[in-house]
């Protein structure tokens, strides 16, 4: 037996039904329980109700004769139109070439650039040293700072009272 929400349903027979019930959010559950076999609707009843007549569907989706032609016309570009929009004029093209040529590094420059990068790069050991050198505290430093921060109990209470008075 499988218990589903508030209802007990013999599992094998109603498996599809229990799944359906969760989707339905228990809408008219009693009816469905009483007529569970009916859930699998009689024969072709369901198709019969939803199916369109054969021509009906085409009729609704098809464009009327006039608009069909118009659609084709709109889709088609004139032969030159497409190229005209995408292709650069000769002048533009040359200008573009020139611009890229100006920004591109010469071979010598490129080598120089690589060399510079190589010179600035640190060796793993150096990097390690530099990082720790700046951040590491002297052994007693941290403890000392903590000690300085800590207040005596009396000071703390006085400050607390002072703050309360302010508000």
PDB file of C-alpha atoms in Angstrom:
ATOM      1  CA  UNK A   1       0.000   0.000   0.000  1.00  0.00           C
ATOM      2  CA  UNK A   2       1.197   3.452  -0.813  1.00  0.00           C
ATOM      3  CA  UNK A   3       0.002   6.334   1.296  1.00  0.00           C
ATOM      4  CA  UNK A   4      -0.412   9.523  -0.611  1.00  0.00           C
ATOM      5  CA  UNK A   5      -1.303  12.695   1.254  1.00  0.00           C
ATOM      6  CA  UNK A   6      -4.566  11.877   3.008  1.00  0.00           C
ATOM      7  CA  UNK A   7      -5.608   9.037   0.765  1.00  0.00           C
ATOM      8  CA  UNK A   8      -4.641   5.418   0.655  1.00  0.00           C
ATOM      9  CA  UNK A   9      -4.469   4.069  -2.822  1.00  0.00           C
ATOM     10  CA  UNK A  10      -3.488   0.553  -3.871  1.00  0.00           C
ATOM     11  CA  UNK A  11      -0.269   1.474  -5.613  1.00  0.00           C
ATOM     12  CA  UNK A  12      -0.128  -0.653  -8.773  1.00  0.00           C
ATOM     13  CA  UNK A  13      -3.535   0.122 -10.071  1.00  0.00           C
ATOM     14  CA  UNK A  14      -3.413   3.863  -9.525  1.00  0.00           C
ATOM     15  CA  UNK A  15       0.210   4.784 -10.045  1.00  0.00           C
ATOM     16  CA  UNK A  16      -0.521   7.140 -12.910  1.00  0.00           C
ATOM     17  CA  UNK A  17      -3.398   8.553 -10.965  1.00  0.00           C
ATOM     18  CA  UNK A  18      -1.334   9.483  -7.913  1.00  0.00           C
ATOM     19  CA  UNK A  19       1.085  11.339 -10.121  1.00  0.00           C
ATOM     20  CA  UNK A  20      -1.754  13.177 -11.760  1.00  0.00           C
ATOM     21  CA  UNK A  21      -3.285  14.065  -8.447  1.00  0.00           C
ATOM     22  CA  UNK A  22      -0.243  15.979  -7.258  1.00  0.00           C
ATOM     23  CA  UNK A  23      -0.379  18.122 -10.377  1.00  0.00           C
ATOM     24  CA  UNK A  24      -4.067  18.726  -9.979  1.00  0.00           C
ATOM     25  CA  UNK A  25      -3.502  19.951  -6.458  1.00  0.00           C
ATOM     26  CA  UNK A  26      -6.221  17.587  -5.245  1.00  0.00           C
ATOM     27  CA  UNK A  27      -8.933  19.164  -7.347  1.00  0.00           C
ATOM     28  CA  UNK A  28     -12.091  17.089  -7.052  1.00  0.00           C
ATOM     29  CA  UNK A  29     -10.209  14.156  -5.606  1.00  0.00           C
ATOM     30  CA  UNK A  30     -13.311  12.314  -4.496  1.00  0.00           C
ATOM     31  CA  UNK A  31     -14.653  12.187  -8.031  1.00  0.00           C
ATOM     32  CA  UNK A  32     -11.388  10.932  -9.365  1.00  0.00           C
ATOM     33  CA  UNK A  33     -11.235   8.302  -6.687  1.00  0.00           C
ATOM     34  CA  UNK A  34     -14.721   7.103  -7.380  1.00  0.00           C
ATOM     35  CA  UNK A  35     -14.270   7.006 -11.123  1.00  0.00           C
ATOM     36  CA  UNK A  36     -10.602   6.152 -11.279  1.00  0.00           C
ATOM     37  CA  UNK A  37     -10.984   3.882 -14.313  1.00  0.00           C
ATOM     38  CA  UNK A  38     -12.733   6.741 -15.988  1.00  0.00           C
ATOM     39  CA  UNK A  39      -9.538   8.747 -15.670  1.00  0.00           C
ATOM     40  CA  UNK A  40      -8.147   6.918 -18.634  1.00  0.00           C
ATOM     41  CA  UNK A  41     -11.025   8.414 -20.586  1.00  0.00           C
ATOM     42  CA  UNK A  42     -13.233   6.201 -22.659  1.00  0.00           C
ATOM     43  CA  UNK A  43     -11.689   5.263 -25.969  1.00  0.00           C
ATOM     44  CA  UNK A  44     -11.014   8.198 -28.223  1.00  0.00           C
ATOM     45  CA  UNK A  45     -13.187  10.692 -26.411  1.00  0.00           C
ATOM     46  CA  UNK A  46     -10.297  12.994 -25.577  1.00  0.00           C
ATOM     47  CA  UNK A  47      -8.838  13.093 -29.078  1.00  0.00           C
ATOM     48  CA  UNK A  48     -12.238  13.589 -30.478  1.00  0.00           C
ATOM     49  CA  UNK A  49     -12.745  16.710 -28.425  1.00  0.00           C
ATOM     50  CA  UNK A  50      -9.398  18.299 -29.108  1.00  0.00           C
ATOM     51  CA  UNK A  51      -8.802  17.355 -32.710  1.00  0.00           C
ATOM     52  CA  UNK A  52      -9.436  20.003 -35.334  1.00  0.00           C
ATOM     53  CA  UNK A  53     -11.173  19.254 -38.538  1.00  0.00           C
ATOM     54  CA  UNK A  54      -8.583  18.514 -41.204  1.00  0.00           C
ATOM     55  CA  UNK A  55      -8.763  21.791 -43.083  1.00  0.00           C
ATOM     56  CA  UNK A  56      -9.312  23.992 -40.072  1.00  0.00           C
ATOM     57  CA  UNK A  57      -5.707  24.093 -38.937  1.00  0.00           C
ATOM     58  CA  UNK A  58      -4.219  24.927 -42.326  1.00  0.00           C
ATOM     59  CA  UNK A  59      -6.891  27.475 -42.873  1.00  0.00           C
ATOM     60  CA  UNK A  60      -5.987  29.315 -39.698  1.00  0.00           C
ATOM     61  CA  UNK A  61      -2.240  29.317 -40.163  1.00  0.00           C
ATOM     62  CA  UNK A  62      -2.031  29.929 -43.887  1.00  0.00           C
ATOM     63  CA  UNK A  63      -1.583  33.495 -45.120  1.00  0.00           C
ATOM     64  CA  UNK A  64      -4.185  34.842 -47.414  1.00  0.00           C
ATOM     65  CA  UNK A  65      -3.103  34.878 -51.054  1.00  0.00           C
ATOM     66  CA  UNK A  66      -2.374  38.602 -51.078  1.00  0.00           C
ATOM     67  CA  UNK A  67      -0.241  38.698 -47.968  1.00  0.00           C
ATOM     68  CA  UNK A  68       1.735  35.628 -49.070  1.00  0.00           C
ATOM     69  CA  UNK A  69       3.166  37.456 -52.072  1.00  0.00           C
ATOM     70  CA  UNK A  70       3.912  40.509 -49.997  1.00  0.00           C
ATOM     71  CA  UNK A  71       5.812  38.363 -47.507  1.00  0.00           C
ATOM     72  CA  UNK A  72       8.010  36.852 -50.226  1.00  0.00           C
ATOM     73  CA  UNK A  73       8.672  40.300 -51.593  1.00  0.00           C
ATOM     74  CA  UNK A  74       9.792  41.595 -48.208  1.00  0.00           C
ATOM     75  CA  UNK A  75      12.065  38.645 -47.611  1.00  0.00           C
ATOM     76  CA  UNK A  76      13.943  38.972 -50.864  1.00  0.00           C
ATOM     77  CA  UNK A  77      16.713  41.583 -51.143  1.00  0.00           C
ATOM     78  CA  UNK A  78      17.720  43.126 -54.382  1.00  0.00           C
ATOM     79  CA  UNK A  79      20.934  41.415 -55.569  1.00  0.00           C
ATOM     80  CA  UNK A  80      23.291  44.346 -54.885  1.00  0.00           C
ATOM     81  CA  UNK A  81      21.637  45.477 -51.678  1.00  0.00           C
ATOM     82  CA  UNK A  82      23.212  42.901 -49.404  1.00  0.00           C
ATOM     83  CA  UNK A  83      26.778  43.432 -50.616  1.00  0.00           C
ATOM     84  CA  UNK A  84      26.279  47.160 -50.543  1.00  0.00           C
ATOM     85  CA  UNK A  85      25.469  47.096 -46.861  1.00  0.00           C
ATOM     86  CA  UNK A  86      28.252  44.833 -45.678  1.00  0.00           C
ATOM     87  CA  UNK A  87      31.234  45.484 -47.917  1.00  0.00           C
ATOM     88  CA  UNK A  88      33.681  48.328 -47.171  1.00  0.00           C
ATOM     89  CA  UNK A  89      34.415  50.826 -49.871  1.00  0.00           C
ATOM     90  CA  UNK A  90      37.961  50.562 -51.225  1.00  0.00           C
ATOM     91  CA  UNK A  91      38.998  53.728 -49.387  1.00  0.00           C
ATOM     92  CA  UNK A  92      37.580  52.523 -46.078  1.00  0.00           C
ATOM     93  CA  UNK A  93      39.300  49.203 -46.493  1.00  0.00           C
ATOM     94  CA  UNK A  94      42.716  50.741 -47.071  1.00  0.00           C
ATOM     95  CA  UNK A  95      42.232  53.052 -44.112  1.00  0.00           C
ATOM     96  CA  UNK A  96      41.427  50.064 -41.937  1.00  0.00           C
ATOM     97  CA  UNK A  97      44.544  48.226 -43.113  1.00  0.00           C
ATOM     98  CA  UNK A  98      46.668  51.257 -42.382  1.00  0.00           C
ATOM     99  CA  UNK A  99      45.275  51.607 -38.880  1.00  0.00           C
ATOM    100  CA  UNK A 100      46.043  48.027 -37.976  1.00  0.00           C
ATOM    101  CA  UNK A 101      49.507  48.385 -39.484  1.00  0.00           C
ATOM    102  CA  UNK A 102      50.180  51.377 -37.265  1.00  0.00           C
ATOM    103  CA  UNK A 103      49.189  49.676 -34.049  1.00  0.00           C
ATOM    104  CA  UNK A 104      50.992  46.412 -34.783  1.00  0.00           C
ATOM    105  CA  UNK A 105      54.485  46.107 -33.278  1.00  0.00           C
ATOM    106  CA  UNK A 106      57.462  45.626 -35.534  1.00  0.00           C
ATOM    107  CA  UNK A 107      59.466  42.456 -34.971  1.00  0.00           C
ATOM    108  CA  UNK A 108      62.180  44.405 -33.142  1.00  0.00           C
ATOM    109  CA  UNK A 109      59.666  46.067 -30.841  1.00  0.00           C
ATOM    110  CA  UNK A 110      58.072  42.745 -30.088  1.00  0.00           C
ATOM    111  CA  UNK A 111      61.400  41.236 -29.068  1.00  0.00           C
ATOM    112  CA  UNK A 112      62.102  44.245 -26.893  1.00  0.00           C
ATOM    113  CA  UNK A 113      58.726  43.913 -25.223  1.00  0.00           C
ATOM    114  CA  UNK A 114      59.346  40.250 -24.430  1.00  0.00           C
ATOM    115  CA  UNK A 115      62.767  41.104 -23.057  1.00  0.00           C
ATOM    116  CA  UNK A 116      61.315  43.753 -20.767  1.00  0.00           C
ATOM    117  CA  UNK A 117      58.726  41.353 -19.440  1.00  0.00           C
ATOM    118  CA  UNK A 118      61.444  38.785 -18.795  1.00  0.00           C
ATOM    119  CA  UNK A 119      63.498  41.317 -16.859  1.00  0.00           C
ATOM    120  CA  UNK A 120      60.725  42.433 -14.553  1.00  0.00           C
ATOM    121  CA  UNK A 121      59.513  38.936 -13.738  1.00  0.00           C
ATOM    122  CA  UNK A 122      60.642  37.714 -10.314  1.00  0.00           C
ATOM    123  CA  UNK A 123      62.053  34.322  -9.581  1.00  0.00           C
ATOM    124  CA  UNK A 124      59.775  32.273  -7.314  1.00  0.00           C
ATOM    125  CA  UNK A 125      62.193  32.658  -4.397  1.00  0.00           C
ATOM    126  CA  UNK A 126      62.310  36.446  -4.669  1.00  0.00           C
ATOM    127  CA  UNK A 127      58.550  36.702  -4.790  1.00  0.00           C
ATOM    128  CA  UNK A 128      58.207  34.625  -1.644  1.00  0.00           C
ATOM    129  CA  UNK A 129      60.730  36.734   0.261  1.00  0.00           C
ATOM    130  CA  UNK A 130      59.151  40.011  -0.707  1.00  0.00           C
ATOM    131  CA  UNK A 131      55.682  38.963   0.384  1.00  0.00           C
ATOM    132  CA  UNK A 132      56.681  37.634   3.776  1.00  0.00           C
ATOM    133  CA  UNK A 133      59.083  40.473   4.475  1.00  0.00           C
ATOM    134  CA  UNK A 134      56.285  43.008   4.425  1.00  0.00           C
ATOM    135  CA  UNK A 135      53.612  41.098   6.268  1.00  0.00           C
ATOM    136  CA  UNK A 136      55.314  39.009   8.923  1.00  0.00           C
ATOM    137  CA  UNK A 137      55.316  40.406  12.484  1.00  0.00           C
ATOM    138  CA  UNK A 138      58.146  40.109  14.923  1.00  0.00           C
ATOM    139  CA  UNK A 139      57.432  37.265  17.362  1.00  0.00           C
ATOM    140  CA  UNK A 140      56.322  39.347  20.376  1.00  0.00           C
ATOM    141  CA  UNK A 141      54.656  42.167  18.442  1.00  0.00           C
ATOM    142  CA  UNK A 142      51.197  40.664  18.137  1.00  0.00           C
ATOM    143  CA  UNK A 143      50.969  39.715  21.821  1.00  0.00           C
ATOM    144  CA  UNK A 144      52.105  43.172  22.819  1.00  0.00           C
ATOM    145  CA  UNK A 145      49.454  44.832  20.705  1.00  0.00           C
ATOM    146  CA  UNK A 146      46.760  42.642  22.165  1.00  0.00           C
ATOM    147  CA  UNK A 147      47.931  43.487  25.681  1.00  0.00           C
ATOM    148  CA  UNK A 148      47.790  47.194  24.931  1.00  0.00           C
ATOM    149  CA  UNK A 149      44.299  46.926  23.531  1.00  0.00           C
ATOM    150  CA  UNK A 150      42.885  45.077  26.497  1.00  0.00           C
ATOM    151  CA  UNK A 151      41.332  47.343  29.105  1.00  0.00           C
ATOM    152  CA  UNK A 152      41.026  46.737  32.785  1.00  0.00           C
ATOM    153  CA  UNK A 153      37.531  45.859  33.948  1.00  0.00           C
ATOM    154  CA  UNK A 154      37.039  49.190  35.720  1.00  0.00           C
ATOM    155  CA  UNK A 155      37.868  51.244  32.619  1.00  0.00           C
ATOM    156  CA  UNK A 156      35.445  49.232  30.540  1.00  0.00           C
ATOM    157  CA  UNK A 157      32.537  49.763  32.916  1.00  0.00           C
ATOM    158  CA  UNK A 158      33.205  53.494  33.224  1.00  0.00           C
ATOM    159  CA  UNK A 159      33.241  53.901  29.477  1.00  0.00           C
ATOM    160  CA  UNK A 160      30.039  51.931  29.179  1.00  0.00           C
ATOM    161  CA  UNK A 161      28.308  54.231  31.682  1.00  0.00           C
ATOM    162  CA  UNK A 162      29.623  57.314  29.904  1.00  0.00           C
ATOM    163  CA  UNK A 163      28.214  56.073  26.613  1.00  0.00           C
ATOM    164  CA  UNK A 164      24.834  55.274  28.134  1.00  0.00           C
ATOM    165  CA  UNK A 165      24.606  58.782  29.576  1.00  0.00           C
ATOM    166  CA  UNK A 166      25.158  60.332  26.155  1.00  0.00           C
ATOM    167  CA  UNK A 167      22.074  58.857  24.539  1.00  0.00           C
TER     168      UNK A 167
END
